[in-house]
Amino acid sequence: MGGLRVAVYPHAMHIGGSQLNAVELAGALADRGHEVVVVGEPGPLVQRVLGMGLEHVPVAADRHRPSPVVAGRLRQLSRRRGLDVLHGYEWPPALEAAAASAAPGTPAVAVCTVMSMAVAPFLPASMPLVVGTEAIRAHTASRRPGPVWLIEPPVDVTANAPGHPVGDFPARYGLDDAAPDAVTVVVVTRLAAELKLEGVLSAIDAVGLLADLPVRLVVTGDGPARPSVQERADAVNARVGRRAVVLTGELFDPRPAYASADIMLGMGGSALRALAFGRPLVVQGERGFWRLLTPESCPLFLEQGWYGLGDGGDGAGLLAGILRPLVTDRARRAELGAYGRRLAVERFSLQRAAALQEQIYLTAIEQRRTAGARRVRAVREGLRSAGGLARHEVRERVQRLRGRAARDDFNAATLAEKSLAATPRDRA
C-alpha cells in the first residue's frame, strides 16, 4: 500500500483532549508511512506538531466557525497537494472539510472525528464519522446512513508511562515541602465553565473536607474560568491553614504533573493518560458525578466514555468519600494503578488507534470511488447541513440573550443518563 496524503484539522491548538488526540494520531500515521499535514490556528500545540516533524498549515484564530474562507483554503490545499483525506476534528472543522471535499475537482474525501460527548445532528449524513464511545457509536449509527466507526481516545503508552521524570515540577510549585506521607491528587484540565468547572470546584471543596489528612490537590491547566478556581482555592487554603490546593497554570508538557500524582482525577483523554501513568483514577463528570475506576466500574466507562452524569447531589462530599480510603491505603492505590496501566496498554494504545484510523481512511476512499451521483448527493446534504447549522446558531443566540451559557451537548446528556439509569451506582 502506498502512503496516503492527509490533512488533519483539530478544532483548536491549545492543550485539550480532542486536539491532543488529533495531533498524536497525526504523528502516529506519519510513522506508518503517510504524508500528514496539520491545519490549525496558532497555539501551544503548534510547537508539538513541528517537534514531531509535521508541517503546520496556519488558519486565523479569530475566524467565524465554520468559515467559508477556511473551506476554500482546504479546497485549494487538497487540489495543490493531491490530498486523499481531509480530516476534521469536531463539527466546525468537519463542516469546512465537507464543503471543501464536495467542490468539483477536489480529490480528497472528508472524514470527521467527534471526541466530545456530543455529535451535531447537522453533519452531512453520508460523511464518514469516528466517535469515541460505543454508546455514541450505536446511538449515532441508528440515526444516520453514513458509516460510524469507534476509536476510543488513544494514548501514547510509551511517552506516557510510569517512571516518567518529574524534573523540577515539585520544586517549581512548592510541592516538595510536604510531609513524607503526603498524598498528591492531580487534575489536568482546561479551566472552562462548560463541562469542566463544576468538577474542579467540587474537587477543591473535597480536599477541604479532608483537611485532617495529608492530602493536596494540584490543578494543572488554564482557561477563562481560572479566576473562579483561584478564588475557591484561596478560600479553602485559608480555611485549612495550609496550601491544600495548588494551581500551576497550563503546562506545554503536563507529563511531570501526571508523574507527580498519587491519585488522578479526570475525564476523557486526561483520564486515559492517567491510566497510562499507572495512577488510580477517579472519573469526573457533571451534576455531582465522581466514580472510582475499578474492574467493576470499568464496563460503564467503556460503554459511555470517561465521563458521567450524577443526580445533582453533593459532588464534593461524594469525592471526599472516595478519596479518603485511597489516601490512607498505599497498597490499594498501587493495585488500581497497575490495573489502569494494563487497561491503557491493551485497549487504548496510540499504535492500535493509528492502524484503525488508517483502515477507516482506506475504506472511505474506496467508498467515494464507487459511490454514484456523488455531486448531487453532496449538494443535497450540504443544503441540509446549512439549514441545521442555521437553526443551531439561532438557538445559541437565544440562549445567550437569555443569559444562559450555550453548549453543544446535543445527545450527550441523554446518553449518559441512559447509561447511569441502567447501571447500579458505585458510590465508593
Coordinates of C-alpha atoms in Angstrom, one line a residue:
M1 CA 0.0 0.0 0.0
G2 CA 1.3 3.4 -0.9
G3 CA 1.3 6.2 1.6
L4 CA -1.8 8.5 1.8
R5 CA -1.7 12.3 1.8
V6 CA -3.7 13.5 4.7
A7 CA -4.6 16.9 6.2
V8 CA -5.6 16.7 9.9
Y9 CA -7.6 19.7 11.2
P10 CA -8.1 19.9 15.0
H11 CA -10.8 22.3 16.2
A12 CA -8.2 24.2 18.4
M13 CA -4.5 24.2 19.1
H14 CA -4.5 24.8 22.8
I15 CA -3.9 21.9 25.2
G16 CA -7.0 19.7 25.3
G17 CA -8.2 16.2 24.8
S18 CA -9.6 16.2 21.3
Q19 CA -6.8 18.2 19.8
L20 CA -4.1 16.2 21.5
N21 CA -5.7 13.1 20.1
A22 CA -5.7 14.6 16.7
V23 CA -2.1 15.7 16.8
E24 CA -0.8 12.4 18.4
L25 CA -2.7 10.3 15.8
A26 CA -1.3 12.5 13.0
G27 CA 2.2 11.7 14.2
A28 CA 1.4 8.0 14.5
L29 CA 0.0 8.0 11.0
A30 CA 3.2 9.7 9.7
D31 CA 5.2 7.0 11.5
R32 CA 3.2 4.4 9.4
G33 CA 4.5 6.0 6.2
H34 CA 1.8 8.5 5.3
E35 CA 2.3 12.2 4.4
V36 CA 0.4 14.2 7.0
V37 CA 0.0 18.0 7.5
V38 CA -1.8 19.6 10.4
V39 CA -4.1 22.6 9.8
G40 CA -4.8 24.8 12.7
E41 CA -4.8 28.2 14.3
P42 CA -1.8 29.5 16.4
G43 CA -1.4 27.9 19.8
P44 CA 0.8 25.8 22.1
L45 CA 0.2 22.6 20.1
V46 CA 1.9 24.1 17.0
Q47 CA 5.2 23.5 18.7
R48 CA 4.3 19.9 19.4
V49 CA 3.3 19.5 15.7
L50 CA 6.6 20.9 14.5
G51 CA 8.6 18.9 17.0
M52 CA 7.1 15.7 15.6
G53 CA 8.4 16.7 12.1
L54 CA 5.0 17.5 10.7
E55 CA 4.1 20.6 8.7
H56 CA 1.7 23.1 10.2
V57 CA -0.7 25.0 7.8
P58 CA -2.0 28.1 9.7
V59 CA -5.5 29.5 9.8
A60 CA -6.7 32.6 11.5
A61 CA -7.7 32.3 15.2
D62 CA -10.4 35.0 15.0
R63 CA -12.4 33.4 12.1
H64 CA -16.1 32.7 12.2
R65 CA -16.8 29.0 12.7
P66 CA -17.4 27.2 10.4
S67 CA -15.6 29.5 7.9
P68 CA -16.2 29.6 4.2
V69 CA -12.7 31.1 3.8
V70 CA -11.1 28.1 5.6
A71 CA -13.2 25.7 3.5
G72 CA -11.8 27.5 0.4
R73 CA -8.3 27.1 1.7
L74 CA -8.8 23.4 2.4
R75 CA -10.1 23.0 -1.2
Q76 CA -7.0 24.7 -2.6
L77 CA -4.7 22.7 -0.3
S78 CA -6.4 19.5 -1.5
R79 CA -6.1 20.3 -5.1
R80 CA -2.5 21.6 -4.9
R81 CA -1.2 18.6 -2.9
G82 CA -3.4 15.9 -4.2
L83 CA -4.7 15.1 -0.8
D84 CA -6.6 11.8 -0.2
V85 CA -8.2 12.8 3.1
L86 CA -9.4 16.0 4.8
H87 CA -9.9 15.0 8.4
G88 CA -11.8 17.5 10.7
Y89 CA -12.0 17.0 14.4
E90 CA -15.3 18.2 16.0
W91 CA -18.1 19.7 13.9
P92 CA -16.9 23.1 12.7
P93 CA -13.7 21.7 11.1
A94 CA -15.7 18.8 9.8
L95 CA -18.2 21.0 8.0
E96 CA -15.4 23.0 6.5
A97 CA -13.7 19.8 5.3
A98 CA -17.0 18.5 3.9
A99 CA -17.6 21.8 2.0
A100 CA -14.1 21.6 0.5
S101 CA -14.4 17.9 -0.4
A102 CA -17.8 18.5 -2.1
A103 CA -16.4 21.1 -4.6
P104 CA -15.7 19.9 -8.1
G105 CA -12.1 18.9 -8.7
T106 CA -11.3 18.3 -5.1
P107 CA -9.8 14.8 -4.8
A108 CA -9.9 14.4 -1.0
V109 CA -12.6 12.6 1.0
A110 CA -13.8 14.3 4.1
V111 CA -13.7 12.4 7.4
C112 CA -15.0 13.7 10.8
T113 CA -14.0 12.7 14.3
V114 CA -16.0 13.7 17.3
M115 CA -14.2 13.0 20.6
S116 CA -16.5 15.1 22.7
M117 CA -19.7 13.6 24.2
A118 CA -21.9 15.3 21.6
V119 CA -22.5 14.6 17.9
A120 CA -24.0 17.5 15.9
P121 CA -27.2 16.4 14.1
F122 CA -26.4 18.6 11.1
L123 CA -23.2 16.8 10.0
P124 CA -23.6 15.6 6.4
A125 CA -25.4 12.3 6.6
S126 CA -23.0 10.2 4.4
M127 CA -19.8 11.7 5.9
P128 CA -17.6 9.0 7.4
L129 CA -17.7 9.6 11.2
V130 CA -15.5 8.5 14.0
V131 CA -16.7 8.7 17.6
G132 CA -15.1 7.9 21.0
T133 CA -17.6 5.7 22.8
E134 CA -19.7 2.6 22.0
A135 CA -22.8 4.3 23.3
I136 CA -22.4 7.3 21.0
R137 CA -21.5 5.0 18.0
A138 CA -24.6 2.9 18.5
H139 CA -26.9 5.9 19.0
T140 CA -25.5 7.8 16.0
A141 CA -25.4 4.8 13.7
S142 CA -29.1 4.2 14.3
R143 CA -29.9 7.7 13.1
R144 CA -27.7 8.4 10.0
P145 CA -27.0 6.4 6.8
G146 CA -23.2 7.1 6.7
P147 CA -20.6 4.9 8.3
V148 CA -19.9 5.4 12.0
W149 CA -16.7 3.9 13.5
L150 CA -15.4 3.7 17.0
I151 CA -11.9 4.8 18.0
E152 CA -11.7 5.2 21.8
P153 CA -9.5 8.1 22.8
P154 CA -5.9 6.9 22.2
V155 CA -2.9 7.5 24.4
D156 CA 0.8 7.1 23.7
V157 CA 1.6 4.5 26.3
T158 CA 5.3 4.8 25.6
A159 CA 5.6 8.6 26.1
N160 CA 3.1 8.4 29.0
A161 CA 4.3 5.7 31.4
P162 CA 5.2 5.1 35.0
G163 CA 8.7 6.3 35.8
H164 CA 8.5 9.5 33.7
P165 CA 10.8 12.1 35.3
V166 CA 9.1 14.8 37.3
G167 CA 12.0 17.2 36.8
D168 CA 11.7 20.4 38.7
F169 CA 7.9 20.3 38.8
P170 CA 7.6 19.7 42.6
A171 CA 10.1 22.4 43.4
R172 CA 8.8 24.9 41.0
Y173 CA 5.3 24.8 42.5
G174 CA 6.3 24.3 46.1
L175 CA 5.2 20.7 46.3
D176 CA 8.4 19.3 47.7
D177 CA 7.8 20.8 51.2
A178 CA 5.0 18.3 52.0
A179 CA 5.3 15.7 54.7
P180 CA 6.9 12.4 53.7
D181 CA 3.5 10.6 53.8
A182 CA 1.6 13.4 51.9
V183 CA -0.6 12.3 49.0
T184 CA -0.9 14.4 45.9
V185 CA -4.2 14.4 43.9
V186 CA -3.8 15.9 40.4
V187 CA -6.3 17.1 37.8
V188 CA -5.1 18.2 34.4
T189 CA -7.8 20.1 32.7
R190 CA -8.8 23.2 30.8
L191 CA -10.4 25.7 33.2
A192 CA -13.5 26.3 31.2
A193 CA -17.0 27.0 32.5
E194 CA -18.5 24.4 30.2
L195 CA -18.2 20.8 31.3
K196 CA -15.1 21.3 33.5
L197 CA -15.6 24.0 36.1
E198 CA -18.2 22.2 38.3
G199 CA -15.9 19.2 38.9
V200 CA -12.8 21.3 39.6
L201 CA -14.6 23.4 42.2
S202 CA -16.0 20.2 43.8
A203 CA -12.5 18.7 43.9
I204 CA -11.2 21.8 45.7
D205 CA -14.1 21.6 48.2
A206 CA -13.5 17.8 48.7
V207 CA -9.8 18.5 49.6
G208 CA -11.1 21.0 52.2
L209 CA -13.3 18.2 53.7
L210 CA -10.2 16.1 54.0
A211 CA -8.2 18.7 55.9
D212 CA -7.4 16.1 58.6
L213 CA -5.4 14.0 56.1
P214 CA -2.0 14.9 54.5
V215 CA -3.6 15.4 51.0
R216 CA -3.0 18.2 48.5
L217 CA -4.8 18.9 45.2
V218 CA -2.8 20.2 42.2
V219 CA -4.8 21.8 39.4
T220 CA -2.8 21.9 36.1
G221 CA -4.4 23.9 33.3
D222 CA -5.6 27.4 32.4
G223 CA -8.6 29.0 30.8
P224 CA -11.4 31.6 31.2
A225 CA -12.6 30.1 34.5
R226 CA -9.3 30.4 36.3
P227 CA -10.3 33.4 38.4
S228 CA -13.2 31.4 39.9
V229 CA -11.0 28.4 40.5
Q230 CA -8.3 30.6 42.2
E231 CA -10.9 32.2 44.4
R232 CA -12.2 28.9 45.6
A233 CA -8.7 27.5 46.1
D234 CA -7.7 30.6 48.1
A235 CA -10.8 30.2 50.3
V236 CA -10.1 26.5 51.1
N237 CA -6.4 27.2 51.8
A238 CA -7.3 30.0 54.2
R239 CA -9.8 27.7 56.0
V240 CA -7.5 24.8 56.4
G241 CA -4.4 26.9 57.1
R242 CA -2.1 25.4 54.5
R243 CA -1.6 25.1 50.7
A244 CA -4.1 22.3 50.3
V245 CA -4.8 23.4 46.7
V246 CA -2.1 24.5 44.2
L247 CA -2.7 25.9 40.8
T248 CA 0.1 25.6 38.3
G249 CA -1.4 27.1 35.2
E250 CA -1.1 25.4 31.8
L251 CA 1.9 23.3 31.1
F252 CA 3.0 22.7 27.5
D253 CA 4.1 19.2 28.6
P254 CA 1.9 18.1 31.5
R255 CA 3.6 14.7 32.0
P256 CA 5.5 15.8 35.1
A257 CA 2.2 16.6 36.7
Y258 CA 0.8 13.2 35.9
A259 CA 4.1 11.6 37.1
S260 CA 3.9 13.5 40.4
A261 CA 0.4 12.3 41.2
D262 CA -0.5 9.6 43.7
I263 CA -4.2 9.8 42.6
M264 CA -5.6 11.3 39.4
L265 CA -9.0 13.0 38.7
G266 CA -10.1 13.4 35.1
M267 CA -12.4 12.8 32.2
G268 CA -11.9 12.0 28.5
G269 CA -8.3 11.9 27.2
S270 CA -6.9 13.2 30.5
A271 CA -8.4 10.2 32.3
L272 CA -6.8 7.8 29.9
R273 CA -3.4 9.5 30.2
A274 CA -3.7 9.0 34.0
L275 CA -4.2 5.2 33.4
A276 CA -1.1 5.2 31.2
F277 CA 0.9 6.6 34.1
G278 CA -0.3 3.8 36.3
R279 CA -2.3 6.0 38.7
P280 CA -5.6 5.2 40.3
L281 CA -8.3 7.3 38.6
V282 CA -11.5 8.9 39.8
V283 CA -13.6 9.8 36.8
Q284 CA -15.1 13.3 36.8
G285 CA -18.4 14.2 35.2
E286 CA -21.2 16.7 35.8
R287 CA -24.1 17.1 38.3
G288 CA -22.0 15.7 41.1
F289 CA -20.7 12.7 39.3
W290 CA -17.5 11.1 40.6
R291 CA -16.6 7.4 40.3
L292 CA -13.5 5.4 41.1
L293 CA -12.2 3.2 38.2
T294 CA -12.2 -0.4 39.3
P295 CA -12.7 -3.7 37.4
E296 CA -16.4 -3.5 38.5
S297 CA -17.0 0.1 37.2
C298 CA -14.9 -0.2 34.1
P299 CA -17.7 -1.5 31.8
L300 CA -19.7 1.7 32.4
F301 CA -16.8 3.8 31.1
L302 CA -16.1 1.5 28.2
E303 CA -19.8 2.0 27.2
Q304 CA -20.4 5.7 27.8
G305 CA -16.9 7.1 27.8
W306 CA -14.8 8.6 30.6
Y307 CA -17.5 10.9 31.9
G308 CA -20.8 10.7 33.6
L309 CA -23.9 12.5 35.0
G310 CA -24.8 12.4 38.6
D311 CA -28.1 13.0 40.4
G312 CA -27.2 16.6 41.2
G313 CA -26.2 15.8 44.8
D314 CA -23.2 16.7 46.8
G315 CA -20.3 16.1 44.5
A316 CA -17.6 17.3 46.9
G317 CA -18.9 15.0 49.7
L318 CA -19.0 12.1 47.3
L319 CA -15.5 12.7 46.0
A320 CA -14.2 13.1 49.6
G321 CA -15.7 9.7 50.5
I322 CA -14.0 8.1 47.5
L323 CA -10.6 9.7 48.2
R324 CA -10.4 9.1 52.0
P325 CA -9.8 5.3 51.8
L326 CA -7.4 5.8 48.9
V327 CA -5.4 8.4 50.7
T328 CA -4.8 6.1 53.6
D329 CA -4.2 2.9 51.6
R330 CA -1.0 2.8 49.6
A331 CA -1.5 -0.8 48.6
R332 CA -4.9 -0.1 47.2
R333 CA -3.5 2.8 45.1
A334 CA -0.8 0.5 43.7
E335 CA -3.3 -2.2 42.8
L336 CA -5.7 0.2 41.0
G337 CA -2.8 2.0 39.3
A338 CA -1.5 -1.3 37.9
Y339 CA -4.9 -2.3 36.7
G340 CA -5.3 1.1 34.9
R341 CA -1.9 0.7 33.2
R342 CA -2.8 -2.7 31.8
L343 CA -6.1 -1.4 30.5
A344 CA -4.4 1.5 28.8
V345 CA -1.8 -0.7 27.1
E346 CA -4.2 -3.4 26.0
R347 CA -7.1 -1.2 24.8
F348 CA -6.1 2.4 24.3
S349 CA -2.6 2.4 22.8
L350 CA -1.9 5.1 20.1
Q351 CA -0.4 2.5 17.8
R352 CA -3.6 0.4 17.8
A353 CA -5.7 3.5 17.1
A354 CA -3.5 4.6 14.2
A355 CA -3.9 1.2 12.5
L356 CA -7.6 1.5 12.8
Q357 CA -7.6 5.1 11.6
E358 CA -5.6 4.1 8.5
Q359 CA -8.2 1.4 7.7
I360 CA -11.0 4.0 8.1
Y361 CA -9.3 6.3 5.6
L362 CA -8.9 3.4 3.0
T363 CA -12.5 2.4 3.4
A364 CA -13.7 6.0 3.0
I365 CA -11.6 6.5 -0.1
E366 CA -12.8 3.3 -1.7
Q367 CA -16.5 4.1 -0.9
R368 CA -16.0 7.5 -2.5
R369 CA -14.6 6.0 -5.6
T370 CA -17.5 3.6 -6.0
A371 CA -20.4 5.9 -4.9
G372 CA -22.8 7.1 -7.7
A373 CA -24.2 10.5 -8.1
R374 CA -21.8 11.9 -5.5
R375 CA -22.1 15.5 -6.6
V376 CA -25.9 15.6 -6.4
R377 CA -25.8 13.9 -3.0
A378 CA -23.1 16.3 -1.7
V379 CA -25.2 19.3 -2.7
R380 CA -28.3 18.0 -1.1
E381 CA -26.5 17.1 2.1
G382 CA -24.7 20.4 2.1
L383 CA -28.1 22.3 2.0
R384 CA -29.5 20.1 4.8
S385 CA -26.4 20.8 6.9
A386 CA -26.6 24.5 6.3
G387 CA -30.2 24.6 7.4
G388 CA -29.4 22.6 10.6
L389 CA -26.4 24.8 11.3
A390 CA -28.5 28.0 10.9
R391 CA -31.1 26.6 13.4
H392 CA -28.4 25.7 15.8
E393 CA -26.9 29.2 15.7
V394 CA -30.3 30.8 16.2
R395 CA -30.8 28.7 19.3
E396 CA -27.3 29.7 20.6
R397 CA -28.1 33.4 20.2
V398 CA -31.4 33.0 22.0
Q399 CA -29.6 31.2 24.9
R400 CA -27.1 34.0 25.2
L401 CA -29.8 36.7 25.1
R402 CA -31.5 34.8 28.0
G403 CA -28.2 34.8 29.9
R404 CA -27.6 31.1 29.6
A405 CA -24.3 29.5 28.6
A406 CA -24.6 27.9 25.2
R407 CA -23.1 24.4 24.9
D408 CA -23.1 21.8 22.2
D409 CA -24.4 18.9 24.3
F410 CA -26.7 17.5 21.5
N411 CA -27.1 13.9 22.6
A412 CA -24.5 13.8 25.4
A413 CA -26.7 14.2 28.5
T414 CA -29.4 11.8 27.2
L415 CA -26.9 9.0 26.6
A416 CA -25.1 9.5 29.9
E417 CA -28.5 9.5 31.7
K418 CA -29.5 6.2 30.0
S419 CA -26.2 4.6 30.9
L420 CA -26.5 5.7 34.6
A421 CA -30.1 4.6 34.8
A422 CA -29.1 1.1 33.6
T423 CA -26.1 0.8 35.9
P424 CA -26.2 0.5 39.7
R425 CA -24.5 3.4 41.5
D426 CA -21.0 2.7 42.7
R427 CA -20.6 5.3 45.4
A428 CA -17.2 4.2 46.6

